[in-house]
Short mmCIF file of C-alpha atoms and ligand atoms in Angstrom, two decimals:
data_model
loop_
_atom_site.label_atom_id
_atom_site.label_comp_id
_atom_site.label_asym_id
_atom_site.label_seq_id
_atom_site.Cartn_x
_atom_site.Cartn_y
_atom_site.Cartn_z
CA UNK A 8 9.34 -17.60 2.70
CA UNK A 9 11.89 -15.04 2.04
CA UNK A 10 11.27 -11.54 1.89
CA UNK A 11 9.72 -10.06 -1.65
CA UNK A 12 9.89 -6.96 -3.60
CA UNK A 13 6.55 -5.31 -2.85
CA UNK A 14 5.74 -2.58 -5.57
CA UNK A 15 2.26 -1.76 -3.53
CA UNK A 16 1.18 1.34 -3.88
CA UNK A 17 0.32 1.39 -0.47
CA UNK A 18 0.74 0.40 2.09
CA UNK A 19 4.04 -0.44 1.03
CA UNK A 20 7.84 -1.48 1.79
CA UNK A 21 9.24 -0.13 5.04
CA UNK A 22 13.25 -0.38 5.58
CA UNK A 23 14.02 -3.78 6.55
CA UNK A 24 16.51 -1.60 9.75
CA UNK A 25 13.12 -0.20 10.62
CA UNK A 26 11.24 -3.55 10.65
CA UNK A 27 13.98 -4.93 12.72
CA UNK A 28 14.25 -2.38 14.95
CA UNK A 29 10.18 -2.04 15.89
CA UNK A 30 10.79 -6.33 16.19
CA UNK A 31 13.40 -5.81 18.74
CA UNK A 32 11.20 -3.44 20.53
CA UNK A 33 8.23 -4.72 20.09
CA UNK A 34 7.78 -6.56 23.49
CA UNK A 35 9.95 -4.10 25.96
CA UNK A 36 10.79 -0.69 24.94
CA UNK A 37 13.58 1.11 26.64
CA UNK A 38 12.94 0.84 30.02
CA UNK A 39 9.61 0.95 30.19
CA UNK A 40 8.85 -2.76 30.20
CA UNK A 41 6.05 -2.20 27.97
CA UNK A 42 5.25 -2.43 24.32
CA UNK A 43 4.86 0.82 22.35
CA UNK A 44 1.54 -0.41 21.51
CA UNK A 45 0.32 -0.67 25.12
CA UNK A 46 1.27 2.64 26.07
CA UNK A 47 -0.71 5.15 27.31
CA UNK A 48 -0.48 8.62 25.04
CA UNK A 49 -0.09 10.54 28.36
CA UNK A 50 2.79 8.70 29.08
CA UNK A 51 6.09 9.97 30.02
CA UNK A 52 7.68 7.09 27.99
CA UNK A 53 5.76 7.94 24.83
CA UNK A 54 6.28 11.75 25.18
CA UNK A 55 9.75 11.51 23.96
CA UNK A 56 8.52 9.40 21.23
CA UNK A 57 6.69 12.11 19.67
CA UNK A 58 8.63 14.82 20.59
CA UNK A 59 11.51 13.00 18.48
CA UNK A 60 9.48 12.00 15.74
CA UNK A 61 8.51 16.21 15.26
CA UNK A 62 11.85 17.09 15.61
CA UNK A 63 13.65 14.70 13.40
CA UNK A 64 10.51 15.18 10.79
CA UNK A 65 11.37 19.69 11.48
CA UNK A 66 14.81 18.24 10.56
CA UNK A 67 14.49 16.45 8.10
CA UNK A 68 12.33 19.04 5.73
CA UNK A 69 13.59 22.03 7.22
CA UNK A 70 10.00 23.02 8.68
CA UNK A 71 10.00 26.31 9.94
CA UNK A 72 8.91 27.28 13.71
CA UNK A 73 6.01 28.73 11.93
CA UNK A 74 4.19 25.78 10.47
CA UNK A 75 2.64 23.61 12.87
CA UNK A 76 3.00 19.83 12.54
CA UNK A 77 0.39 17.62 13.39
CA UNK A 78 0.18 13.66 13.57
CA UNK A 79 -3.75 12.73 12.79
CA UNK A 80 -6.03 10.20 11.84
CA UNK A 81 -8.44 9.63 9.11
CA UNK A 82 -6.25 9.03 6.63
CA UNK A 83 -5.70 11.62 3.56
CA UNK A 84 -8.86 11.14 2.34
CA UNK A 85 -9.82 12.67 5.59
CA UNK A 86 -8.44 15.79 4.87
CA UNK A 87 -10.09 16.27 1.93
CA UNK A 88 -12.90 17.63 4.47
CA UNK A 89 -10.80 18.88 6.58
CA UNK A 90 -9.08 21.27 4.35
CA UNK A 91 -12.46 23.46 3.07
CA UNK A 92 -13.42 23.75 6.73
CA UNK A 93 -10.27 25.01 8.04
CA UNK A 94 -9.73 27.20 4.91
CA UNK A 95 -12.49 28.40 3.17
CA UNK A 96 -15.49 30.79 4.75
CA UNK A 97 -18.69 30.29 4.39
CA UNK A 98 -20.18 31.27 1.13
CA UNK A 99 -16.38 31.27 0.10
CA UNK A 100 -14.21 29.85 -3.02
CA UNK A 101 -11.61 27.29 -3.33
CA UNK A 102 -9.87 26.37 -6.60
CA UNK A 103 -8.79 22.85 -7.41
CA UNK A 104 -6.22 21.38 -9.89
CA UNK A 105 -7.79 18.24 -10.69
CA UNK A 106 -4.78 15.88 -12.20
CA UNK A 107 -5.94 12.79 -11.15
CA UNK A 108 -8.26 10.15 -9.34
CA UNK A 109 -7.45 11.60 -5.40
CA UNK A 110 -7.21 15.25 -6.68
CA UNK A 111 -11.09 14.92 -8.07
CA UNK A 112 -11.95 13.01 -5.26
CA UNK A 113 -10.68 16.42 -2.76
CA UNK A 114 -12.46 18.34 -5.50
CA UNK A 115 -15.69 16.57 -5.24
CA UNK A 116 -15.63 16.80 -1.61
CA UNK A 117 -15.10 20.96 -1.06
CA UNK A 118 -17.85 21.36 -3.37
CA UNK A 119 -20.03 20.09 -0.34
CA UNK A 120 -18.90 22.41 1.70
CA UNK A 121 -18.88 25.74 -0.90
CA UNK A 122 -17.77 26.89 -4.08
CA UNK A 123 -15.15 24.75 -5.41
CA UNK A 124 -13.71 25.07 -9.01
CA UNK A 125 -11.57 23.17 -11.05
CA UNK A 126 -9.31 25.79 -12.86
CA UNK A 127 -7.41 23.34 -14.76
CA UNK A 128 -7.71 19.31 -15.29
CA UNK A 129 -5.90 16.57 -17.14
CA UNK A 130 -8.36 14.71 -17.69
CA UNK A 131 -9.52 14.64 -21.33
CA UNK A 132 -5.83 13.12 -21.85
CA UNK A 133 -6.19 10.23 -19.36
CA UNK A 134 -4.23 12.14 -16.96
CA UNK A 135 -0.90 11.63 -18.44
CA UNK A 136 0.23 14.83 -17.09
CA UNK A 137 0.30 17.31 -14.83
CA UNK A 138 -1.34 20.91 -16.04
CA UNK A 139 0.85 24.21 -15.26
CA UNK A 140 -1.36 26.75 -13.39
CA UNK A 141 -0.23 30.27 -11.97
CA UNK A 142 -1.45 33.18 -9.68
CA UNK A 143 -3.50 34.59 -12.94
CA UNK A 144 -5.44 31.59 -13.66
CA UNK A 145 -6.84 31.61 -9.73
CA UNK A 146 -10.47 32.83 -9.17
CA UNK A 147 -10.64 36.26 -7.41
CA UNK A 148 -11.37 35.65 -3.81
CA UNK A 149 -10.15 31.86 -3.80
CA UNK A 150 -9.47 30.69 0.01
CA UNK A 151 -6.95 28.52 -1.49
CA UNK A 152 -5.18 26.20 -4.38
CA UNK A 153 -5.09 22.73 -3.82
CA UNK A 154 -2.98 19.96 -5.76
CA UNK A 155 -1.66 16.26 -5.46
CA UNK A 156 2.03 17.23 -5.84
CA UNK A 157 2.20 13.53 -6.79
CA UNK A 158 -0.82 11.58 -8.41
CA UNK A 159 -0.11 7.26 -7.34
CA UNK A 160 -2.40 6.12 -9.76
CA UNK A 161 -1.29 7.57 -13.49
CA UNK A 162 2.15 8.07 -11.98
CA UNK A 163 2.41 11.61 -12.82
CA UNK A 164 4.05 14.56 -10.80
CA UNK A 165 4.40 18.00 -10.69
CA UNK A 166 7.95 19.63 -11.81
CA UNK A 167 7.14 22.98 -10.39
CA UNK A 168 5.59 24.36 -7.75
CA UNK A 169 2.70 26.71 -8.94
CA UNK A 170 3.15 30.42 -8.11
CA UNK A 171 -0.07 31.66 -6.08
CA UNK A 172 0.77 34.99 -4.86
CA UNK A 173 -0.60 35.50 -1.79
CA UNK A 174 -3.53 32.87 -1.90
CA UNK A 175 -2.36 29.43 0.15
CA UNK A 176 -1.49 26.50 -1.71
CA UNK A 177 -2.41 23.43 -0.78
CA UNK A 178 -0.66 20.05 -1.48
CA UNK A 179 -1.39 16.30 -0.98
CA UNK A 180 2.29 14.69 -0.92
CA UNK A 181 1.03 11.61 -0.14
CA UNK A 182 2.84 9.47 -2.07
CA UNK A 183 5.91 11.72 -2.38
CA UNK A 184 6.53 13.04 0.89
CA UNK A 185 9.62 12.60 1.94
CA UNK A 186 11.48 11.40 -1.59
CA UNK A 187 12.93 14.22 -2.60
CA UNK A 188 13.88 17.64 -0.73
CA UNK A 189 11.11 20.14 -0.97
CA UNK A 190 10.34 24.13 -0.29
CA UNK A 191 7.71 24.05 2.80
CA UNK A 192 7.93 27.65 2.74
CA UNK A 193 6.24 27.85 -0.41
CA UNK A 194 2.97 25.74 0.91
CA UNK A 195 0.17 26.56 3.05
CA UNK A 196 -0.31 23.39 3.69
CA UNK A 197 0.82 20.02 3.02
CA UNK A 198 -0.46 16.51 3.74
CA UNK A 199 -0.10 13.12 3.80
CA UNK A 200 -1.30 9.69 4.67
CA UNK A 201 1.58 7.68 6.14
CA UNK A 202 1.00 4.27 4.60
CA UNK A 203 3.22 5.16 1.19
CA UNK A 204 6.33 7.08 2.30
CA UNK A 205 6.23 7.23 6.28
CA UNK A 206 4.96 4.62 8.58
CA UNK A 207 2.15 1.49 8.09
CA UNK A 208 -1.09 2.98 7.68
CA UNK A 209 -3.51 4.76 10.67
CA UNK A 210 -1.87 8.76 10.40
CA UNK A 211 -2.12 11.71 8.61
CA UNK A 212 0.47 14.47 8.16
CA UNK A 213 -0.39 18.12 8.44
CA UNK A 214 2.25 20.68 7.76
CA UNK A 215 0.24 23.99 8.35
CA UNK A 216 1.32 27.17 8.80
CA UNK A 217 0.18 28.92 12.20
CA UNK A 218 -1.34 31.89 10.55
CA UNK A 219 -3.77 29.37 8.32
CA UNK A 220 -4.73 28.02 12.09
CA UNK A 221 -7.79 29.40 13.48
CA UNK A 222 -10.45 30.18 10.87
CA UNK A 223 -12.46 26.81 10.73
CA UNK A 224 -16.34 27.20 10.36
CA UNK A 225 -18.33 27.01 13.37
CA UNK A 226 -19.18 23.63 12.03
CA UNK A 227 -15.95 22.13 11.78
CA UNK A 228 -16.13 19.09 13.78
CA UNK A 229 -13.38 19.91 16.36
CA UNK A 230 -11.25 16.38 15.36
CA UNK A 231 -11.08 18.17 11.61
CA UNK A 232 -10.04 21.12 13.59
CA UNK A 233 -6.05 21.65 12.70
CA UNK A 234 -5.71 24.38 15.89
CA UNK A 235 -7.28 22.60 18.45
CA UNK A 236 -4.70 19.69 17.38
CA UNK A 237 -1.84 22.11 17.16
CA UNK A 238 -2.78 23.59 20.43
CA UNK A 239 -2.99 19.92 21.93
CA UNK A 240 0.49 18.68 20.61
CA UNK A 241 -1.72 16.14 18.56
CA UNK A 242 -3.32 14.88 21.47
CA UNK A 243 -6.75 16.37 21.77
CA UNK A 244 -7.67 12.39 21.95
CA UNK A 245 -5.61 9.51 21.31
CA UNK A 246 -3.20 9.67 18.63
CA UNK A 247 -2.25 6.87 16.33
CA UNK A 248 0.70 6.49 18.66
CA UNK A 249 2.43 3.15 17.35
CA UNK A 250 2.19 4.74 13.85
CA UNK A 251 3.50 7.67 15.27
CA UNK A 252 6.37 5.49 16.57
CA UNK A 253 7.12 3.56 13.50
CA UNK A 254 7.03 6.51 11.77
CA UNK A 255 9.62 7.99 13.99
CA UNK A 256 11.86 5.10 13.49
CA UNK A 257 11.66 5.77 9.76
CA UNK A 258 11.97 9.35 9.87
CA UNK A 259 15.84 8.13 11.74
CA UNK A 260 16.71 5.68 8.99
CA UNK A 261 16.46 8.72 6.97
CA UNK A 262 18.36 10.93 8.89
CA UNK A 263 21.04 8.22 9.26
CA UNK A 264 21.38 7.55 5.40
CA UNK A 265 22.39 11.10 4.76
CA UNK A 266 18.65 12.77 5.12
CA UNK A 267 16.91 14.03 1.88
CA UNK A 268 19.00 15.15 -0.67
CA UNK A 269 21.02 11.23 -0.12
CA UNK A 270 17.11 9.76 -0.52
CA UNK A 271 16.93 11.79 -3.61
CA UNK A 272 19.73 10.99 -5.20
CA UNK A 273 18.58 7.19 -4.61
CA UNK A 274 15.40 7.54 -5.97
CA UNK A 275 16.32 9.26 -9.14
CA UNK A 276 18.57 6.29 -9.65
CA UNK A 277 15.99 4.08 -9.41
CA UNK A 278 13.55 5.84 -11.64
CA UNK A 279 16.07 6.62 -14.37
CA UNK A 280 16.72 3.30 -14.14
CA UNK A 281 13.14 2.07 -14.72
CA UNK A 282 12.26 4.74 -17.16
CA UNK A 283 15.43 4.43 -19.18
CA UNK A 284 14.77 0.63 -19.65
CA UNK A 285 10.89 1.58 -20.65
CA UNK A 286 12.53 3.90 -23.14
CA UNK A 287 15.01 1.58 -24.46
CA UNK A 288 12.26 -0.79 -25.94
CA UNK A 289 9.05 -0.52 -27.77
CA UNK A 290 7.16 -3.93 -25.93
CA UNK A 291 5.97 -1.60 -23.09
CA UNK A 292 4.32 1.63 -22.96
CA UNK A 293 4.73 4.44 -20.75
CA UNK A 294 2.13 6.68 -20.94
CA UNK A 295 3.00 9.43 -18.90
CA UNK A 296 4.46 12.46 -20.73
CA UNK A 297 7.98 12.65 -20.17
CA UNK A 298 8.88 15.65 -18.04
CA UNK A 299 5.60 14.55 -15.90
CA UNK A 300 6.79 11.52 -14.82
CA UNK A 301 6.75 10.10 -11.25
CA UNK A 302 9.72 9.18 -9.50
CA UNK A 303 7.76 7.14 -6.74
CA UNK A 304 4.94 5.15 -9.28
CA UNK A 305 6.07 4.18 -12.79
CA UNK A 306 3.03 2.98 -14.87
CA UNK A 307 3.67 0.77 -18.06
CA UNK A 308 1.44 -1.47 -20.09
CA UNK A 309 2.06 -3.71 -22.84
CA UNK A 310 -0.61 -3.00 -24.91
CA UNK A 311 -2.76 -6.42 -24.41
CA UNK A 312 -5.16 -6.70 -21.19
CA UNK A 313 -4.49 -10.26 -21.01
CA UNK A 314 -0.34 -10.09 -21.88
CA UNK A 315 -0.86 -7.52 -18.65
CA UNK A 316 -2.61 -9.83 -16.56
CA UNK A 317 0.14 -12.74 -17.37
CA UNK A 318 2.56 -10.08 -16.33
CA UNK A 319 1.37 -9.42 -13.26
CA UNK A 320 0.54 -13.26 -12.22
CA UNK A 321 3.86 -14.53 -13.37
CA UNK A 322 5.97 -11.58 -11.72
CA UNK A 323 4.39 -12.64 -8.29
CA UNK A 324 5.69 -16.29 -8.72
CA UNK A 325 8.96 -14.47 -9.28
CA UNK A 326 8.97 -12.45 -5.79
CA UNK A 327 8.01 -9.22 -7.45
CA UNK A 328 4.67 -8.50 -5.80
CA UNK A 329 1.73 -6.09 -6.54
CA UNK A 330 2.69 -4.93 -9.96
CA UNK A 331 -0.74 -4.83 -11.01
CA UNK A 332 -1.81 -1.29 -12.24
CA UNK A 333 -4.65 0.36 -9.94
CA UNK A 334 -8.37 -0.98 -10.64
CA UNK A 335 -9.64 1.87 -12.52
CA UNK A 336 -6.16 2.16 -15.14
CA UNK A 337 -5.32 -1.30 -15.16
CA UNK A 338 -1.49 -1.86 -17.41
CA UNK A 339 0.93 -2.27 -14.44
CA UNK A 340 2.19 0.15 -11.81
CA UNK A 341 5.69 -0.07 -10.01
CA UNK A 342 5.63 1.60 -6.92
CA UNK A 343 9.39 2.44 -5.99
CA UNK A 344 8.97 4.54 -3.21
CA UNK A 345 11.94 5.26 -0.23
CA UNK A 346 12.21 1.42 0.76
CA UNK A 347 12.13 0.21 -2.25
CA UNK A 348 16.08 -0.89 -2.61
CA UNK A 349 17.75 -0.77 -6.10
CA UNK A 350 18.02 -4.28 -6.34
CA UNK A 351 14.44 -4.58 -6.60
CA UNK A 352 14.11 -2.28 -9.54
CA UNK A 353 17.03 -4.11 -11.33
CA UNK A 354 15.11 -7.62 -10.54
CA UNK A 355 11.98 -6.25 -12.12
CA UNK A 356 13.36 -4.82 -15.63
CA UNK A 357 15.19 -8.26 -15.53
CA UNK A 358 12.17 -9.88 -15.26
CA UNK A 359 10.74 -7.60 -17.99
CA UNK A 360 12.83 -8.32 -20.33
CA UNK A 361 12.73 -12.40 -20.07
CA UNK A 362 8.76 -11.63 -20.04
CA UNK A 363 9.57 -10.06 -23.48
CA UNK A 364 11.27 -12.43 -24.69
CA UNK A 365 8.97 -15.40 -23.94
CA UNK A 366 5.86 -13.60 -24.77
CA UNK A 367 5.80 -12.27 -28.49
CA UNK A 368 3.08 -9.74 -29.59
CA UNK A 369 1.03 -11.16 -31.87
C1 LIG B 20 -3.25 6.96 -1.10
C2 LIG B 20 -3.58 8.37 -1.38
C3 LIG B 20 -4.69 9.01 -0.81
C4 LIG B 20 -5.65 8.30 0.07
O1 LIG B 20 -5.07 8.10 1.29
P1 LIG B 20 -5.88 7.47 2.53
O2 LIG B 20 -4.88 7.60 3.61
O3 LIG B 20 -6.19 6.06 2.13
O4 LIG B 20 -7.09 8.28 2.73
C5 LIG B 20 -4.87 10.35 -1.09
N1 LIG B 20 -4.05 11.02 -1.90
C6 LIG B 20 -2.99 10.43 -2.48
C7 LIG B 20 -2.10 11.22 -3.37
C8 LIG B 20 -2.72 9.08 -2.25
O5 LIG B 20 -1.66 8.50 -2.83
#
C-alpha cells in the first residue's frame, strides 16, 4: 500500500522527513543504544531532547524569555480546566468567545469552576464565522478572554487578534499553531494539543507568560498547575517524552524549510488553491463567510447528504482519506494542515471535479 493523502483532522499527516527520521531512530538513538521510547525522562540522553525541542519551538515563534513553555498532557481539552484554575479567583469572571464546537465546550467547562460568560457567539449562523470582540465588550473584572484562534470543525478563523487592554487573552491554536507566523506578545496564553500541527497525539502546548504563573486556586490539582510545571522544566512527573521527541523533529523540518513565514507562504497556496476552485463552481458549497475562512480546515458540501456520503466513500478508493466532514456538521472537511503537500490538494480538486462530472444534481 502506498502512502495516502490523509485530510484527518487529527491526528493527521506528519512530514514524510520526520517519519523517516523517528524510523531510523527508532531502535538506537545517537549513542545511547536505546530507543527514545525507552528512555528514562531523567536521562542525560533525553535532556537534550527537550532542551532542543524548547529552543527550536522559542525559535521558531519568537517566544519571549518571559513566557514560559511547557510540554503537558491531557490533551487540549485538558486545558479547558486548567485555564479557569490558573486564571480566574474564586468568586471571579472569565469571558468566553464561543465560535464553535471546542470554544463552547472551554465555555461550558469554566462555568464549573465560576462565572463564565459568553460575550459574543456565532452560533445562531451555524458558526460560519468568527465574531469581532474588543476591550469594551469585556465584563468589568474579567480574569481573562478566551478564543479558538482557529475552530477545526466549521473551518473558520480569526483575522485579527482581539484588543483586550490589559485583561489576558487566551487562545486555543490547536489546529493552527504553527501555520502561519503569529504575535505571542499579544497573548496571555496560548495552547495546543499536538496531534494537528505538532507531533502524534499525547501533549499539550502551553505558552504562558511568567507573570500569569502563580495564582491557581488552592484547589488546582497540582498536574493542572502551569508553575509547578514551569518550575519543573515540564517534568514534575513523566512527560509525554516520545511526543516530545517527535515533536522536536518536526519543529526542525520547520526550521529547515525556511521556518514560519516559508510554512505560510505554503499554506496560503494551498488554501487559495482549494478555495479558489470552491469559488470557481456552483456544485459545492462553502459555507464559511469569506474573510473567515480557515487556512488549515476547508469545509464544503454538495448540497445532498447522500451525494456527500458517495463523496467521501469514493475519494477513499482514490487515496484521498478522511474527507468526511466532522459528526455533528457532516458535508466534507479537508484538513490541509503543515504536512499536507500541495500535491495532495491538487489531487483532491481533481478528484472533485471528475466527481462533478459523473454525479449530476438532480
Ligand atoms: C482537536 C481540538 C481540541 C481537542 O483536543 P484534544 O487534544 O483532543 O483534547 C480542542 N480545541 C481545538 C481547536 C481542536 O482542534
Amino acid at each position: 500500500m502506498e502512502r495516502v493523502f490523509n485530510f484527518s483532522a487529527g491526528p493527521s499527516m506528519l512530514p514524510l522527513p520526520v517519519l523517516e527520521r523517528a524510523a531510523a531512530e527508532m531502535v538506537n538513538y545517537g549513542e545511547s543504544g536505546m530507543s527514545v521510547a525507552e528512555m528514562s525522562h531523567r536521562s542525560p540522553d533525553f535532556e537534550p531532547i527537550i532542551a532542543a525541542a524548547e529552543a527550536d519551538l522559542r525559535k521558531l515563534m519568537n517566544i519571549p524569555d518571559d513566557y514560559a513553555v511547557l510540554f503537558l498532557q491531557g490533551g487540549a481539552s485538558t486545558q479547558f480546566a486548567a485555564v479557569p484554575l490558573n486564571l480566574m479567583p474564586a468568586g471571579g469572571k472569565a469571558d468566553y468567545v464561543v465560535s464553535g464546537q471546542f470554544s463552547g465546550k472551554a465555555f461550558t467547562e469554566a462555568g464549573k469552576f465560576g462565572d463564565a460568560a459568553c460575550i459574543a457567539t456565532s452560533k445562531p449562523d451555524g458558526f460560519r464565522y468568527v465574531p469581532h470582540v474588543s476591550a469594551s465588550d469585556l465584563r468589568p473584572g474579567t480574569s481573562y478572554l478566551h478564543i479558538c484562534f482557529n475552530n477545526t470543525i466549521y473551518g473558520t478563523k480569526y483575522n485579527y487578534i482581539p484588543q483586550t487592554g490589559d485583561v489576558p487573552l487566551v487562545a486555543d491554536m490547536s489546529s493552527c499553531i504553527l501555520s502561519e507566523p503569529v504575535d505571542v506578545t499579544k497573548f496571555g496564553v496560548i495552547y495546543a494539543g499536538a496531534q494537528k500541527n505538532m507531533a502524534p497525539a499525547g501533549m499539550t502546548l502551553v505558552v504562558v507568560r511568567r507573570d500569569l504563573l502563580g495564582n491557581a486556586r488552592p484547589e488546582c490539582p497540582t498536574m493542572l498547575d502551569w508553575k509547578t510545571m514551569a518550575d519543573n522544566g515540564s517534568m514534575y512527573n513523566t512527560p509525554p517524552c516520545y511526543t516530545i521527541y517527535m515533536a522536536g523533529l518536526v519543529y526542525k523540518w520547520l526550521l529547515d524549510i525556511g521556518g514560519l513565514d516559508e510554512m505560510a507562504k505554503r499554506n496560503r497556496e494551498k488554501a487559495a488553491l482549494l478555495y479558489g476552485y470552491l469559488d470557481s463552481q456552483n456544485y459545492y458549497i462553502a459555507p464559511v463567510l469569506p474573510g473567515h475562512r480557515s487556512m488549515m480546515n476547508v469545509t464544503f458540501v454538495t448540497g445532498d447528504a447522500d451525494l456527500d456520503k458517495k463523496f467521501a466513500s469514493e475519494a477513499t478508493a482514490c487515496g484521498l482519506k478522511n474527507l468526511k466532514g466532522h459528526r455533528s456538521v457532516g458535508g466534507m472537511r479537508a484538513s490541509i494542515y503543515n504536512a499536507m503537500p500541495k500535491e495532495g490538494v491538487e489531487k483532491l480538486i481533481a478528484f472533485m471535479e471528475d466527481f462533478a462530472k459523473s454525479n449530476p444534481k438532480k
